[in-house]
mmCIF file of C-alpha atoms and ligand atoms in Angstrom:
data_model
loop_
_atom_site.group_PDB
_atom_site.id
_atom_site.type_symbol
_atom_site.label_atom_id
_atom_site.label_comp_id
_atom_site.label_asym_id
_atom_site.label_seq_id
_atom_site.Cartn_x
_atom_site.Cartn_y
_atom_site.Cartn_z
ATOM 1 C CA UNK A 227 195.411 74.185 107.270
ATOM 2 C CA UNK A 228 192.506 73.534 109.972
ATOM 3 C CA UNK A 229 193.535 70.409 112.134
ATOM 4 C CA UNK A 230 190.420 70.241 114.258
ATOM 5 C CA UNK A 231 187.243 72.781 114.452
ATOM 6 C CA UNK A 232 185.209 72.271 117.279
ATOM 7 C CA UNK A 233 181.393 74.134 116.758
ATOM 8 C CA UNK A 234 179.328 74.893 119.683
ATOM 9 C CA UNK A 235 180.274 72.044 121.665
ATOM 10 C CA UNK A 236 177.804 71.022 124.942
ATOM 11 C CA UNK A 237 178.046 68.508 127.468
ATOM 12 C CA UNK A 238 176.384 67.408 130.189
ATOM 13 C CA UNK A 239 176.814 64.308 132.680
ATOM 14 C CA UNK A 240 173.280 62.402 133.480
ATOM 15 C CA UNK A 241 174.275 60.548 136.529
ATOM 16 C CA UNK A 242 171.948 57.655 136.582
ATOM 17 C CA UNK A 243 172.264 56.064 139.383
ATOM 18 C CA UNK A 244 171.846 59.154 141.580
ATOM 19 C CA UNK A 245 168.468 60.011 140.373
ATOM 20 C CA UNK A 246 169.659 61.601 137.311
ATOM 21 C CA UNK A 247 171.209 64.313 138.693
ATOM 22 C CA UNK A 248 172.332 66.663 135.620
ATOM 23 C CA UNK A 249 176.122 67.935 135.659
ATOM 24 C CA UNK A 250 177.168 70.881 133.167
ATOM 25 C CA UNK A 251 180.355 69.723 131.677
ATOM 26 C CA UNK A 252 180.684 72.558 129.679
ATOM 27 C CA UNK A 253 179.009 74.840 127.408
ATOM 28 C CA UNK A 254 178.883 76.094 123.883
ATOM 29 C CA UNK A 255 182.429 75.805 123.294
ATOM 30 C CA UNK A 256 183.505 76.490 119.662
ATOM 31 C CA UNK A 257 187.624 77.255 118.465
ATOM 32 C CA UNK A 258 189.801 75.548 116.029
ATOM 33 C CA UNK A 259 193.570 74.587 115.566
ATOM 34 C CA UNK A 260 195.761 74.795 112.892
ATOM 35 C CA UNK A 261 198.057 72.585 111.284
ATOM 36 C CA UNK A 262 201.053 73.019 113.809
ATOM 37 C CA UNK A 263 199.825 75.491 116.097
ATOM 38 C CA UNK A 264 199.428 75.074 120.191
ATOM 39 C CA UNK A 265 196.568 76.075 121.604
ATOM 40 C CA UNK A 266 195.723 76.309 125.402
ATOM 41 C CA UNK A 267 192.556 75.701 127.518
ATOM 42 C CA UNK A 268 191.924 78.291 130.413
ATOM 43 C CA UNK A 269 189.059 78.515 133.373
ATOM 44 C CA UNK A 270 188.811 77.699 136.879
ATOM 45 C CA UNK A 271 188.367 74.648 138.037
ATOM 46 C CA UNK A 272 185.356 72.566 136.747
ATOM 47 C CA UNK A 273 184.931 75.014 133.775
ATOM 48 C CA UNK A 274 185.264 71.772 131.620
ATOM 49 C CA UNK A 275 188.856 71.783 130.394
ATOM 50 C CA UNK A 276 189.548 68.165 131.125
ATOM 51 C CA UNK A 277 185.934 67.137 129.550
ATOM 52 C CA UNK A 278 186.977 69.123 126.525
ATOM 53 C CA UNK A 279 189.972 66.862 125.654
ATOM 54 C CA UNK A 280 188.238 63.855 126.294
ATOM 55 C CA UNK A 281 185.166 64.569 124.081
ATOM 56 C CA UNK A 282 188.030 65.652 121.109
ATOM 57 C CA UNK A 283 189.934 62.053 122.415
ATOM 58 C CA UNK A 284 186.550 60.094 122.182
ATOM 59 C CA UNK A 285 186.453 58.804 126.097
ATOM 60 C CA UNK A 286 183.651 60.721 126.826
ATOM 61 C CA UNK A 287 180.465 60.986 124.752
ATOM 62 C CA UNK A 288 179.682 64.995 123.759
ATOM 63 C CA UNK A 289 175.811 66.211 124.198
ATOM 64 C CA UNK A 290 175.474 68.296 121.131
ATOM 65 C CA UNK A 291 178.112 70.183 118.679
ATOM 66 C CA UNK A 292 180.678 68.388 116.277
ATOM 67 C CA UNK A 293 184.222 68.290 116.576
ATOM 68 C CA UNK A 294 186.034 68.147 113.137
ATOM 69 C CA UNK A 295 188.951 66.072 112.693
ATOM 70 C CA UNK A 296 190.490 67.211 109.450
ATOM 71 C CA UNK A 297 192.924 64.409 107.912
ATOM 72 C CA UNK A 298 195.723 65.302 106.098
ATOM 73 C CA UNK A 299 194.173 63.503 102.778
ATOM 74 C CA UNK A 300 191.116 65.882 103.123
ATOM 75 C CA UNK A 301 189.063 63.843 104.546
ATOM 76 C CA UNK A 302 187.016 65.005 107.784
ATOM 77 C CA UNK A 303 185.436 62.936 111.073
ATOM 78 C CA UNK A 304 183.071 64.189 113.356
ATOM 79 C CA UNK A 305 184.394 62.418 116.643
ATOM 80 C CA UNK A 306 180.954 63.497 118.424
ATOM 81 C CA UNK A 307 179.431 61.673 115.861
ATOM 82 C CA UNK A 308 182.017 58.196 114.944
ATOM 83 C CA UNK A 309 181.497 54.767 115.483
ATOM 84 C CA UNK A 310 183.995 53.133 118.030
ATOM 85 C CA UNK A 311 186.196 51.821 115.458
ATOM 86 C CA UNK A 312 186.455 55.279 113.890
ATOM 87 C CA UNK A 313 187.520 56.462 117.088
ATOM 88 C CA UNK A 314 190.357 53.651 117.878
ATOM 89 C CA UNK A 315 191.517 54.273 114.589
ATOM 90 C CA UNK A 316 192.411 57.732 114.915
ATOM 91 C CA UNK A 317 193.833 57.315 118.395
ATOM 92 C CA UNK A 318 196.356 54.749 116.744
ATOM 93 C CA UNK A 319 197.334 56.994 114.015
ATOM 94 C CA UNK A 320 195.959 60.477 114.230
ATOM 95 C CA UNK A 321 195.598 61.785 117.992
ATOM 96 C CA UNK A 322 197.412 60.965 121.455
ATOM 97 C CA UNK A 323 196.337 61.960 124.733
ATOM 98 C CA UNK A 324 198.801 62.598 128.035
ATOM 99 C CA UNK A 325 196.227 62.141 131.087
ATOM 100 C CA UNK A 326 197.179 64.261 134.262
ATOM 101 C CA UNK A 327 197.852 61.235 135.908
ATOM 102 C CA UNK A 328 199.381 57.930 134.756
ATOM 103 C CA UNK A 329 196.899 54.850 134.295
ATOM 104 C CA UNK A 330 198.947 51.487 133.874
ATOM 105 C CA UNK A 331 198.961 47.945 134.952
ATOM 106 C CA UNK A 332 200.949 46.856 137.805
ATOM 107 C CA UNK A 333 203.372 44.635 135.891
ATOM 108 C CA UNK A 334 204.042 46.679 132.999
ATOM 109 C CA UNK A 335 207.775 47.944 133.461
ATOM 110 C CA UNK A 336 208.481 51.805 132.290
ATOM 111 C CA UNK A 337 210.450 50.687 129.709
ATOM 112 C CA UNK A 338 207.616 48.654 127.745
ATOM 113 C CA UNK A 339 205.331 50.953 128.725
ATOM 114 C CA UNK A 340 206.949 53.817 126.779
ATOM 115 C CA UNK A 341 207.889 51.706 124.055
ATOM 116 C CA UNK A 342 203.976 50.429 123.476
ATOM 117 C CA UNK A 343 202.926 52.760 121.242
ATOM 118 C CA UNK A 344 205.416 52.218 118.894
ATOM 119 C CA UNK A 345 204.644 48.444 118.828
ATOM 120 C CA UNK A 346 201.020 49.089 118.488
ATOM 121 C CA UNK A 347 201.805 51.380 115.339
ATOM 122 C CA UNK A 348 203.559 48.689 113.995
ATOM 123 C CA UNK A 349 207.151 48.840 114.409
ATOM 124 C CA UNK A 350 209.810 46.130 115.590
ATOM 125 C CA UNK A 351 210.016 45.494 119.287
ATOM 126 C CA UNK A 352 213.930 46.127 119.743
ATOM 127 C CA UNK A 353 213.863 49.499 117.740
ATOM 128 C CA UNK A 354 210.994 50.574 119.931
ATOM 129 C CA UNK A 355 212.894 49.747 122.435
ATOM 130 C CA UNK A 356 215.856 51.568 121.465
ATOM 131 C CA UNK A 357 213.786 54.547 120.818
ATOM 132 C CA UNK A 358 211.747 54.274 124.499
ATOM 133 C CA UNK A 359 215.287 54.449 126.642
ATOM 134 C CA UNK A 360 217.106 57.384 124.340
ATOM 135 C CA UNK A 361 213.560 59.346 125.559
ATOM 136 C CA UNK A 362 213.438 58.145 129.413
ATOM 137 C CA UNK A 363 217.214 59.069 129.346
ATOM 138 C CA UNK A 364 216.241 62.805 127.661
ATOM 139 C CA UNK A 365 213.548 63.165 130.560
ATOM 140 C CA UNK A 366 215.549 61.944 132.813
ATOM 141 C CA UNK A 367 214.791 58.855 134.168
ATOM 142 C CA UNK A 368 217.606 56.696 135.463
ATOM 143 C CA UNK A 369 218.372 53.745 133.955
ATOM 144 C CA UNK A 370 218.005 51.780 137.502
ATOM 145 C CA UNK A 371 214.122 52.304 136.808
ATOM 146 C CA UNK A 372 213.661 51.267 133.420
ATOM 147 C CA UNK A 373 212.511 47.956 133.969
ATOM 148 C CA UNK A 374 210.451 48.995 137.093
ATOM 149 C CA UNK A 375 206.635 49.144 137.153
ATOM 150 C CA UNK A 376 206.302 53.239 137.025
ATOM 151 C CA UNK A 377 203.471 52.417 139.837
ATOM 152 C CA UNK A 378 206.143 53.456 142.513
ATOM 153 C CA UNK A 379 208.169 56.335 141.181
ATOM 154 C CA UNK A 380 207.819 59.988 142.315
ATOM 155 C CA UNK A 381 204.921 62.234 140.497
ATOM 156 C CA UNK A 382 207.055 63.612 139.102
ATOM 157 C CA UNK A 383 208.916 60.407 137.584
ATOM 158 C CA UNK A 384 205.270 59.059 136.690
ATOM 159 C CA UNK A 385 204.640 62.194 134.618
ATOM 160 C CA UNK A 386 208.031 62.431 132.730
ATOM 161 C CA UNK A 387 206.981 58.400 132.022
ATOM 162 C CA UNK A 388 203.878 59.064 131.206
ATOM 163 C CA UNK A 389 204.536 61.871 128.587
ATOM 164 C CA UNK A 390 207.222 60.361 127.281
ATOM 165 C CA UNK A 391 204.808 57.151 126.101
ATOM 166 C CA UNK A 392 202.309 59.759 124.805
ATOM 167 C CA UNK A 393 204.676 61.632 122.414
ATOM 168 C CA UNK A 394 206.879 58.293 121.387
ATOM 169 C CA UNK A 395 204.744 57.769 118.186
ATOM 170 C CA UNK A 396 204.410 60.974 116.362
ATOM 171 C CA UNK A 397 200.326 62.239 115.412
ATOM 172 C CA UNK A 398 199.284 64.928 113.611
ATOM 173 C CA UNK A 399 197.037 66.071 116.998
ATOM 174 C CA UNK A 400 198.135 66.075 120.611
ATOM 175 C CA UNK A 401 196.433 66.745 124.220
ATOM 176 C CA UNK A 402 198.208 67.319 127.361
ATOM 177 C CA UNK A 403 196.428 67.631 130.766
ATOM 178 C CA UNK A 404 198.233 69.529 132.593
ATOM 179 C CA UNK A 405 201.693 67.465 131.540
ATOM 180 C CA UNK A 406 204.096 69.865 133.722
ATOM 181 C CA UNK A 407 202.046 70.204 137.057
ATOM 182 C CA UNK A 408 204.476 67.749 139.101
ATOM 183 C CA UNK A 409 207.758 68.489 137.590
ATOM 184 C CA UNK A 410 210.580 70.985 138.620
ATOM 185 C CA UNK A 411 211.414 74.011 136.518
ATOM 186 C CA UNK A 412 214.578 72.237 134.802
ATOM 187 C CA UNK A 413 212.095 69.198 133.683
ATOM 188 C CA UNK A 414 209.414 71.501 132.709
ATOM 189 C CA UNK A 415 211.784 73.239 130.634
ATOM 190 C CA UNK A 416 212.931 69.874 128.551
ATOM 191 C CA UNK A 417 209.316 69.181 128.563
ATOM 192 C CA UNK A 418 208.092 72.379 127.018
ATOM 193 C CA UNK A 419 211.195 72.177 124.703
ATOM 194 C CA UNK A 420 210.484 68.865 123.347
ATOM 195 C CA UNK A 421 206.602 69.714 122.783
ATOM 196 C CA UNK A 422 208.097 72.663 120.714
ATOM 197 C CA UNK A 423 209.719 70.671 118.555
ATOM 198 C CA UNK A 424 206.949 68.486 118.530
ATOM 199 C CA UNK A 425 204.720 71.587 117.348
ATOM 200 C CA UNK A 426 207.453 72.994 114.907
ATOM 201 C CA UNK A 427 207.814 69.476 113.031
ATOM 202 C CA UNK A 428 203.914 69.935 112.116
ATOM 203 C CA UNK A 429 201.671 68.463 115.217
ATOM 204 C CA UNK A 430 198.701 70.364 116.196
ATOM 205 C CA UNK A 431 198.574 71.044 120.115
ATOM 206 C CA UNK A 432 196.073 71.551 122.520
ATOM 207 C CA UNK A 433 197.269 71.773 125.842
ATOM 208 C CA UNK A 434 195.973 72.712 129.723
ATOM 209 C CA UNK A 435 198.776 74.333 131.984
ATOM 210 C CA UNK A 436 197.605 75.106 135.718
ATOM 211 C CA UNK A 437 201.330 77.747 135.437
ATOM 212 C CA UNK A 438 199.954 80.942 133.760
ATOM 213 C CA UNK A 439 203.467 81.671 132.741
ATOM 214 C CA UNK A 440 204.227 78.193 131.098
ATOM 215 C CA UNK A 441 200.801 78.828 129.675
ATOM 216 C CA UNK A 442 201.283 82.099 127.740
ATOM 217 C CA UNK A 443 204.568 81.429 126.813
ATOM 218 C CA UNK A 444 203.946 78.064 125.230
ATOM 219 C CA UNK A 445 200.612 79.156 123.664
ATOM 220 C CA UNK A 446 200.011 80.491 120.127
ATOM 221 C CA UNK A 447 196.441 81.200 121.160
ATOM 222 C CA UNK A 448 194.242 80.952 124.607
ATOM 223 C CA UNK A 449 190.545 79.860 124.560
ATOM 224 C CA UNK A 450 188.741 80.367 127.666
ATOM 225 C CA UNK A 451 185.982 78.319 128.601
ATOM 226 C CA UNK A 452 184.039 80.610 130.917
ATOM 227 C CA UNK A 453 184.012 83.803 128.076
ATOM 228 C CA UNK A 454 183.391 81.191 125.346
ATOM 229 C CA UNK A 455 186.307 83.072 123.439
ATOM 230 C CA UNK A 456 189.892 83.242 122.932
ATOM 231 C CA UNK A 457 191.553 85.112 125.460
ATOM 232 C CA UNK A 458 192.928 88.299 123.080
ATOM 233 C CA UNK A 459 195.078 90.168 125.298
ATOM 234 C CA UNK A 460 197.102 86.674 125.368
ATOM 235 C CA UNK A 461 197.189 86.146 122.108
ATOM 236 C CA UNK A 462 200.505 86.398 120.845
HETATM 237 N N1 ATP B 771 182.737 61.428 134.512
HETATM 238 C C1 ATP B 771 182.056 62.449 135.040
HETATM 239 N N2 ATP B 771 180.855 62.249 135.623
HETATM 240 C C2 ATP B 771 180.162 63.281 136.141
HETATM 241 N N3 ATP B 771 180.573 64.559 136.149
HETATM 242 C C3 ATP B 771 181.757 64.815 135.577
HETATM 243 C C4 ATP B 771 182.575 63.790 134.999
HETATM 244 N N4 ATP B 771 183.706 64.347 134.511
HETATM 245 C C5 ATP B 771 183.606 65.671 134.774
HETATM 246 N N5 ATP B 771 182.449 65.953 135.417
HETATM 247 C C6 ATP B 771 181.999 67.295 135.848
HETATM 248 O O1 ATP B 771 182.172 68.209 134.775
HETATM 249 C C7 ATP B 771 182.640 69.448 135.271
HETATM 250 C C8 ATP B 771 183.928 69.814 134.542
HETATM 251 O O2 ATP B 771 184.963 68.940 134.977
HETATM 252 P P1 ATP B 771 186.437 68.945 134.360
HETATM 253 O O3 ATP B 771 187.208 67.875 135.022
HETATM 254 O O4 ATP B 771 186.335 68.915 132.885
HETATM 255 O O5 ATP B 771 186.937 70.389 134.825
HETATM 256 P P2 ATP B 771 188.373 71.092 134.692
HETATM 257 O O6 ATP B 771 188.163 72.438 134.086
HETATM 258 O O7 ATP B 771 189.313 70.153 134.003
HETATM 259 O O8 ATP B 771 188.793 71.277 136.210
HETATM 260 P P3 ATP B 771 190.249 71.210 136.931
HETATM 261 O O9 ATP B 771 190.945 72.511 136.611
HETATM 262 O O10 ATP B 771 189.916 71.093 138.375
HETATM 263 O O11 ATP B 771 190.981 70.018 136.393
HETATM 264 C C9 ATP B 771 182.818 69.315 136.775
HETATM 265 O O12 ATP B 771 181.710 69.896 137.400
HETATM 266 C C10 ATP B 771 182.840 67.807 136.996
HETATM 267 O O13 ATP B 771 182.261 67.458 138.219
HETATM 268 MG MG1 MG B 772 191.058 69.114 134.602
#
């Protein structure tokens, strides 16, 4: 079953207050994903990968093409096209994002900061609690740090904290930016086995890996923005 079917997607940045200087994002991008199947992003840098997953998130506005969300009740959303509410709506239940870098508030602690999502779905404080510390303790964060803002950990720290509160709540459709590019090859390797049985329990991914090797082996499929095409000899 199609998750999400992106059809000749274009964007381009009109920077307004620079005398509307035009910046290709990226062009005519069309691929889909499947219920439960992982799907990479490749091209050099500035080819648009990042833009990509924020038009599909809704944080950036797309030029021209639709992106179709595909519910599991049938029902279908553009996101190029929804309202603001449409697009809060699906974050909270349908789609999370892992940015490269973490984005938090100075006073939030790691511990409530992993557990948020949970809350915000709907479930009871303590159990999101409960849930937040048995997944810093998978990635490996010590329980010294737990109730430390995440602002002054390692990278590598921040990123285990930061995909750790984008995976808490389970959705049906997940992005990673680059979610390994800090960590060492023991944490990459409980963070590529945890998105695999992320994927194998039924959640579409769509994923950008700056490691070729992490890259093909994770991947069911490769798109690559500069051919406009999957990337066949990578296909597995
Ligand atoms: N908010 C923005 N305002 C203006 N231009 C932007 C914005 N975001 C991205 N761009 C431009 O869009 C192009 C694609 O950027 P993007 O970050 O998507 O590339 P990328 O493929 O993720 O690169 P990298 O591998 O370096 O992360 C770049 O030329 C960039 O300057
Ligand atoms: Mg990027």
């Amino acid at each position: 079953m199609t998750r999400l079917q992106i059809n000749n997607l274009f964007k381009q940045f009109v920077l307004h207050n620079k005398g509307d200087i035009i910046v290709e994002g990226f062009d005519n991008i069309s691929f889909e994903v499947k219920e439960k199947e992982f799907i990479s992003l490749e091209g050099p840098s500035g080819s648009g990968k990042s833009s990509v997953l924020k038009c599909i998130y809704g944080t950036y506005k797309t030029t021209d093409g639709k992106i179709l969300y595909f519910k599991k009740d049938g029902s279908v959303t553009d996101i190029a096209a929804a309202s603001e509410s449409e697009i809060l709506n699906l974050r909270k239940h349908e789609i999370g994002y892992v940015s490269q870098f973490l984005k938090i508030l100075p006073r939030i602690t790691a511990h409530e900061f992993v557990a948020e999502p949970l809350v915000e779905k709907g479930d009871f404080k303590q159990s999101a609690l409960i849930r937040a510390a048995e997944l810093l303790e998978y990635f490996g964060i010590k329980e010294k740090l737990f109730n430390l803002s995440p602002l002054t950990f390692s990278g590598g720290e921040q990123q285990r904290v930061n995909i750790a509160h984008g995976i808490i709540a389970p959705k049906n459709l997940l992005l990673l930016d680059e979610p390994t590019s800090a960590l060492d090859s023991e944490n990459s390797e409980k963070v590529l086995n945890k998105l695999t049985e992320i994927k194998n329990s039924g959640t579409s991914i769509i994923g950008i890996f700056h490691n070729k090797k992490i890259m093909q082996k994770i991947s069911d499929k490769i798109y690559n923005l500069e051919d406009n095409a999957y990337a066949v000899s990578n296909q597995k």
